[in-house]
mmCIF file of C-alpha atoms and ligand atoms in Angstrom:
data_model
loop_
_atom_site.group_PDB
_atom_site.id
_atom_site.type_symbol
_atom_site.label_atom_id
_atom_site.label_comp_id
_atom_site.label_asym_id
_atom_site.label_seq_id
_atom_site.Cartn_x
_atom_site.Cartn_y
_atom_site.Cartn_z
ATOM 1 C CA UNK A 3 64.169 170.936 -37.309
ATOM 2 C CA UNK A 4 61.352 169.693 -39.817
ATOM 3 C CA UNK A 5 62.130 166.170 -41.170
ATOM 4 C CA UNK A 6 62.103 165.588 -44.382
ATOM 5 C CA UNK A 7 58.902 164.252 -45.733
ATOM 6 C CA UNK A 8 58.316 160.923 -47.374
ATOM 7 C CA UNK A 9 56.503 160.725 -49.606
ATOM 8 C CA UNK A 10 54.989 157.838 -51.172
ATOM 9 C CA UNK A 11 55.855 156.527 -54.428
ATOM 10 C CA UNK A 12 53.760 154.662 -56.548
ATOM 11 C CA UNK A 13 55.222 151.694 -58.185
ATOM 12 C CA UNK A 14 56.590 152.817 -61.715
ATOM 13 C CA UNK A 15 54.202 151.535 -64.574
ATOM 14 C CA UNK A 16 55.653 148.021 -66.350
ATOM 15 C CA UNK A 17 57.110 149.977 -69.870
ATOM 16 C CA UNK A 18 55.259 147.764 -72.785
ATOM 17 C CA UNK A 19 57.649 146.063 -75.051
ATOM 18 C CA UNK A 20 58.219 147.936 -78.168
ATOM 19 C CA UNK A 21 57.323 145.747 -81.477
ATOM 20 C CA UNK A 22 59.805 144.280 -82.041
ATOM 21 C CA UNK A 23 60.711 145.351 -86.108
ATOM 22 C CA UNK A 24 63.016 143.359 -87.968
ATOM 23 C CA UNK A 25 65.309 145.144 -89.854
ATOM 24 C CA UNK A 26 65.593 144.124 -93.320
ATOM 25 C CA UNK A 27 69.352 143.266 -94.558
ATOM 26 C CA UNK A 28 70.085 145.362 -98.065
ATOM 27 C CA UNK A 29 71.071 143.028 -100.463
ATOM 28 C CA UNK A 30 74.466 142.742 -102.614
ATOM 29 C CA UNK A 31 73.495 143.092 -106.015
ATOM 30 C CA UNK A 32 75.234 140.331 -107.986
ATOM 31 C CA UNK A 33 75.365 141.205 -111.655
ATOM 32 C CA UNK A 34 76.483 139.257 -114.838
ATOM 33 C CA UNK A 35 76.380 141.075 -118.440
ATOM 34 C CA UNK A 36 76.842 139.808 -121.926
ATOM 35 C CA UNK A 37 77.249 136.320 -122.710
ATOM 36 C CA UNK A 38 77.562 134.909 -119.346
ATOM 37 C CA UNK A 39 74.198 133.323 -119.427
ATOM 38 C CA UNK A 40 76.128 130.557 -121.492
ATOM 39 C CA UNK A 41 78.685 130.222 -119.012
ATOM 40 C CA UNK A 42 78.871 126.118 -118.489
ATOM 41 C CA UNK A 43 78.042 125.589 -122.370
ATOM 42 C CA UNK A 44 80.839 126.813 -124.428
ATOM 43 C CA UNK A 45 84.277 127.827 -124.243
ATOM 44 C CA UNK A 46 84.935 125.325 -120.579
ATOM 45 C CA UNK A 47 89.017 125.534 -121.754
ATOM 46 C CA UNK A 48 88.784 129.538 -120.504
ATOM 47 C CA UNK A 49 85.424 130.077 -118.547
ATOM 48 C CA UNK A 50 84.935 126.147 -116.875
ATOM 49 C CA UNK A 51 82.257 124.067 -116.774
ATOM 50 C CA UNK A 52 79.928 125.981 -114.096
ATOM 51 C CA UNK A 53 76.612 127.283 -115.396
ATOM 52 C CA UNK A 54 75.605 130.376 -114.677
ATOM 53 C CA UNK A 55 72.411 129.081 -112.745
ATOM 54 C CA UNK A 56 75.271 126.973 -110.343
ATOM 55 C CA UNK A 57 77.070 130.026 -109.330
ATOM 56 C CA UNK A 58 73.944 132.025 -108.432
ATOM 57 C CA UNK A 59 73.020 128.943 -106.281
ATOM 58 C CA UNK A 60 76.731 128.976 -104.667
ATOM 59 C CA UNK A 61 76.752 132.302 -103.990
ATOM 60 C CA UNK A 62 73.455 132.228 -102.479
ATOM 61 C CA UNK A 63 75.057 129.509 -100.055
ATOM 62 C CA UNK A 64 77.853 131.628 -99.109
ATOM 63 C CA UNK A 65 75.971 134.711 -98.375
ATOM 64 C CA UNK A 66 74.027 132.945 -96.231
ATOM 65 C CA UNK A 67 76.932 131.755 -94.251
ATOM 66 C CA UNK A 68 78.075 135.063 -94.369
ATOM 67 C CA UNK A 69 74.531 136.761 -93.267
ATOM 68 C CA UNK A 70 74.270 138.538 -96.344
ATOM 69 C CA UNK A 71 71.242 138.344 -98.868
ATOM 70 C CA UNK A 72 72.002 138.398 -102.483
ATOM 71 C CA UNK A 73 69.950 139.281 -105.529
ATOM 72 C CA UNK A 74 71.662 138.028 -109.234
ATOM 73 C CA UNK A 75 70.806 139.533 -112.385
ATOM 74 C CA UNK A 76 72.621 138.765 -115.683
ATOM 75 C CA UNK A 77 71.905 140.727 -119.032
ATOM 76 C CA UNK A 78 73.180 140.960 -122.803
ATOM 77 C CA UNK A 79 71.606 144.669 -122.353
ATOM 78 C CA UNK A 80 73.722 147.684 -121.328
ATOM 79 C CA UNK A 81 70.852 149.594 -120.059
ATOM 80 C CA UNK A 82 69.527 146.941 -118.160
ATOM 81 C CA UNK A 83 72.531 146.571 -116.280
ATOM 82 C CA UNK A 84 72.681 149.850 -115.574
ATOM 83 C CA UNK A 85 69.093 150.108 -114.478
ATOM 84 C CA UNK A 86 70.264 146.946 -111.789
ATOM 85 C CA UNK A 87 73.198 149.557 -110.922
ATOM 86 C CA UNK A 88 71.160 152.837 -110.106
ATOM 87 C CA UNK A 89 68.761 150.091 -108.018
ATOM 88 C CA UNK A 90 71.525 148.885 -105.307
ATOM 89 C CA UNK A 91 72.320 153.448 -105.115
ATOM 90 C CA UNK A 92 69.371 153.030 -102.607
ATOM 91 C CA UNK A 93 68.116 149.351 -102.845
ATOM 92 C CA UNK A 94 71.810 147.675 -101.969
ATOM 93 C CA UNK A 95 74.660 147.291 -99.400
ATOM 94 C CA UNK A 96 77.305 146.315 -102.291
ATOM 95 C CA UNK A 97 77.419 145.418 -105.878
ATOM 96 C CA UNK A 98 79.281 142.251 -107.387
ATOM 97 C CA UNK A 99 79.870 143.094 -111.184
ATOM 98 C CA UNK A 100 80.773 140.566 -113.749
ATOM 99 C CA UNK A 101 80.720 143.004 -116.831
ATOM 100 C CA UNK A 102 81.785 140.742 -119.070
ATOM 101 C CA UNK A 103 82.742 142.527 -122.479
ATOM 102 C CA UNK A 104 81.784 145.684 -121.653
ATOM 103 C CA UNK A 105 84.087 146.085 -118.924
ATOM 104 C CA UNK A 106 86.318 146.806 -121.590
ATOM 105 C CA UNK A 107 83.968 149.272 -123.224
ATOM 106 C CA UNK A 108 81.204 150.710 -121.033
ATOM 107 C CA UNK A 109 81.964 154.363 -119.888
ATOM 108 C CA UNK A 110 77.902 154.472 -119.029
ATOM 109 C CA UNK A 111 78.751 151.417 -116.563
ATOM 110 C CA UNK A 112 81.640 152.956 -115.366
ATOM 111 C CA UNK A 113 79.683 156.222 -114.512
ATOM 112 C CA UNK A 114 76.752 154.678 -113.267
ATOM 113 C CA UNK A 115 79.331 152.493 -111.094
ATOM 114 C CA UNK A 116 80.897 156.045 -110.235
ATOM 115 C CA UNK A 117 77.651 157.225 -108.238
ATOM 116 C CA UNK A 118 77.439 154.776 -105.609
ATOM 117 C CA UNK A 119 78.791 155.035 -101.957
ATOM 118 C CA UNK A 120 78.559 151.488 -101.400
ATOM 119 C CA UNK A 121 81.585 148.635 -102.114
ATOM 120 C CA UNK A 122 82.020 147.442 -105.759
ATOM 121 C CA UNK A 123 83.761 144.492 -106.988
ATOM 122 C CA UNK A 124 84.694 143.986 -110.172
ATOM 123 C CA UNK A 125 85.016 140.191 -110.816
ATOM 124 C CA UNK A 126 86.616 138.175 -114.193
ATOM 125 C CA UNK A 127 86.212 134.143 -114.021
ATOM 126 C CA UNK A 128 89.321 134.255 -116.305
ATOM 127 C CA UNK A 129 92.472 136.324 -116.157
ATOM 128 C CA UNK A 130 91.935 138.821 -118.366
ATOM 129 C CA UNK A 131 95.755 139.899 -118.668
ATOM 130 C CA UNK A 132 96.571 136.081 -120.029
ATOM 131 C CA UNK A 133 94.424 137.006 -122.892
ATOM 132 C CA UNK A 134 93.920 139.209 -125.862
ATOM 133 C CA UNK A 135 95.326 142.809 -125.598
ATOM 134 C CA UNK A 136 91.500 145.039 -125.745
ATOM 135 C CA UNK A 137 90.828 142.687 -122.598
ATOM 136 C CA UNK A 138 94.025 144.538 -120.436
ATOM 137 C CA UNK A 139 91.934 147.286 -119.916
ATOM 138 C CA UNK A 140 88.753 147.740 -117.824
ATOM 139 C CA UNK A 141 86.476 151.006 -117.843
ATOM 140 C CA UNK A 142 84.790 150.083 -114.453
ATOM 141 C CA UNK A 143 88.389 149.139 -112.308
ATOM 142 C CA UNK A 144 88.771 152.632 -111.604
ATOM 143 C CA UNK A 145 85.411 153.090 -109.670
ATOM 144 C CA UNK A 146 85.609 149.671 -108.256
ATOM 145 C CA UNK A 147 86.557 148.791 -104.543
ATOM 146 C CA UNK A 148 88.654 145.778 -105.562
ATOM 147 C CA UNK A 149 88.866 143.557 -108.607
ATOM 148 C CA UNK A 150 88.898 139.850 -108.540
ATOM 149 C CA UNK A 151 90.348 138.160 -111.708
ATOM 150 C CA UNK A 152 91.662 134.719 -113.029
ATOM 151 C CA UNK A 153 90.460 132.589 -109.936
ATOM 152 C CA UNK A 154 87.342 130.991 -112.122
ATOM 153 C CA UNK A 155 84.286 131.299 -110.272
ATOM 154 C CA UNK A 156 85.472 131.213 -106.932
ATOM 155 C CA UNK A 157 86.217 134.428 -107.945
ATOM 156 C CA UNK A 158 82.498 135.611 -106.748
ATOM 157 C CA UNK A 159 82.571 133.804 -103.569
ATOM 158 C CA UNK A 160 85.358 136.291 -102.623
ATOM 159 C CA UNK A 161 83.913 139.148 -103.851
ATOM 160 C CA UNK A 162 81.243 138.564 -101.377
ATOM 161 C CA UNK A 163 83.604 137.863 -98.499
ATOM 162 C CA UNK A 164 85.370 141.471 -99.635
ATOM 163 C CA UNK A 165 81.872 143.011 -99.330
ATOM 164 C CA UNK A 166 81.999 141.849 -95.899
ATOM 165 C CA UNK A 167 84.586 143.196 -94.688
ATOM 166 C CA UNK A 168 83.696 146.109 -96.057
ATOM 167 C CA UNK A 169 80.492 146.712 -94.462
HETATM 168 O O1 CA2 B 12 86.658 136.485 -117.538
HETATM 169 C C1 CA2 B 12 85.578 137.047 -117.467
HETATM 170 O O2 CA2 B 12 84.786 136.823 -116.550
HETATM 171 C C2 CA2 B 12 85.142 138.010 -118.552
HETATM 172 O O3 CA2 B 12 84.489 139.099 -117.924
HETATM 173 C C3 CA2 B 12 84.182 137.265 -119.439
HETATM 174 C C4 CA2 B 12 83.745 138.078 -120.661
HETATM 175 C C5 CA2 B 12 84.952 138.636 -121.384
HETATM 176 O O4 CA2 B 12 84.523 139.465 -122.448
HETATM 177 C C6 CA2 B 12 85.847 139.404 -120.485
HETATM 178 O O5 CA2 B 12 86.965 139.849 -121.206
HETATM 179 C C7 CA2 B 12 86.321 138.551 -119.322
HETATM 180 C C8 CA2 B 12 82.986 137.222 -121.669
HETATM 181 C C9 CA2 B 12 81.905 136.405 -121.133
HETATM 182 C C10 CA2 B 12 81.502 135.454 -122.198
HETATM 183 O O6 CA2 B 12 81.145 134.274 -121.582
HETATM 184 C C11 CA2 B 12 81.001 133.173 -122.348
HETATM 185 C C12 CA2 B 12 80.764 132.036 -121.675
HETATM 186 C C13 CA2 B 12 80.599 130.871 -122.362
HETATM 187 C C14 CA2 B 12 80.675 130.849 -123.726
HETATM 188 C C15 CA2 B 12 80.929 132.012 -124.415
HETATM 189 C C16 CA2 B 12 81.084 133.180 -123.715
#
C-alpha cells in the first residue's frame, strides 16, 4: 500500500500588520437658537446665572467622560440652525437642540428635525409649562427622541447621557 506522501511545508509568511486607522467618533451636534447667547446676563430669576460659553465648556467635560465629541453652535438665525441640522443628517451621531423661541414656532425646524435617523433631544433650561401659555406647545417635540425641560442647565448634561444610551 503506497504511504501517503509528506510533503514539505514552507513556513507560512508573517501577515504585515494592517495600518492601524482610527476611526473618527461623529459628533453630537449641540445647538442653541435665539437669545441664548445672553444666557448668564439677563433674566437669572428663570434662565440662572450660567453663560452660555460655561455650558459649552461643561458639556464638553461630560462628553468626554462619556467618549463622545461635541460640536456647539448657537444662532438668532432660523436658517442657520437649520443649516447646523441638515449637517449632523451625515456629519453627526445625535443632535442636542435648545430651540429657544422657535420651538414654539418653527415648522422648518421641526421638518428639518423630521429627516434625521439619528437621536434628538429637545432641551428647555426652564419649565416651559410653569410659564406663559404660547410656551405649552413645541413644534419640534414630536420629531424629538426625548425632551428635557425645567432642570436648568443640567438639563444638557442629560441630554448627552440620553444620546448615549441611545447609540
Ligand atoms: O427654557 C428654555 O430653555 C427656552 O427654550 C428658552 C427660550 C424660550 O423662548 C423658551 O420658551 C424656553 C428663550 C431663550 C432666551 O434666553 C434668554 C436668556 C437670557 C436673557 C434673555 C433671554
Amino acid at each position: 500500500m503506497a504511504r501517503p506522501s509528506s510533503k514539505a511545508v514552507a513556513p507560512k509568511a508573517k501577515a504585515k500588520p494592517a495600518a492601524k486607522i482610527k476611526a473618527v467618533a461623529k459628533p453630537v451636534y449641540v445647538l442653541n437658537g435665539p437669545n441664548l447667547n445672553l444666557l448668564g446676563q439677563r433674566e437669572p430669576h428663570i434662565y440662572g446665572s450660567t453663560t452660555l460659553a460655561a455650558i459649552e465648556k461643561q458639556v464638553a467635560a461630560r462628553a468626554k467622560t462619556l467618549g463622545l465629541a461635541v460640536i456647539c453652535h448657537q444662532s438668532n438665525h432660523e436658517g442657520e440652525l437649520i443649516d447646523w441640522i441638515q449637517e449632523a443628517r451625515t456629519m453627526g451621531s445625535g443632535v442636542v437642540i435648545n430651540a429657544g423661541a422657535y420651538s414654539h414656532t418653527s415648522i422648518s425646524i421641526h421638518d428639518a428635525l423630521a429627516t434625521l435617523d439619528i437621536p434628538v433631544i429637545e432641551v428647555h433650561i426652564s419649565n416651559v409649562y410653569k410659564r406663559e401659555a404660547f410656551r405649552h406647545h413645541s413644534m419640534i417635540s414630536p420629531v424629538a427622541t426625548g425632551v428635557i425641560c425645567g432642570l436648568g442647565v443640567v438639563g444638557y448634561d442629560l441630554a448627552l447621557e440620553a444620546i448615549k444610551s441611545k447609540l
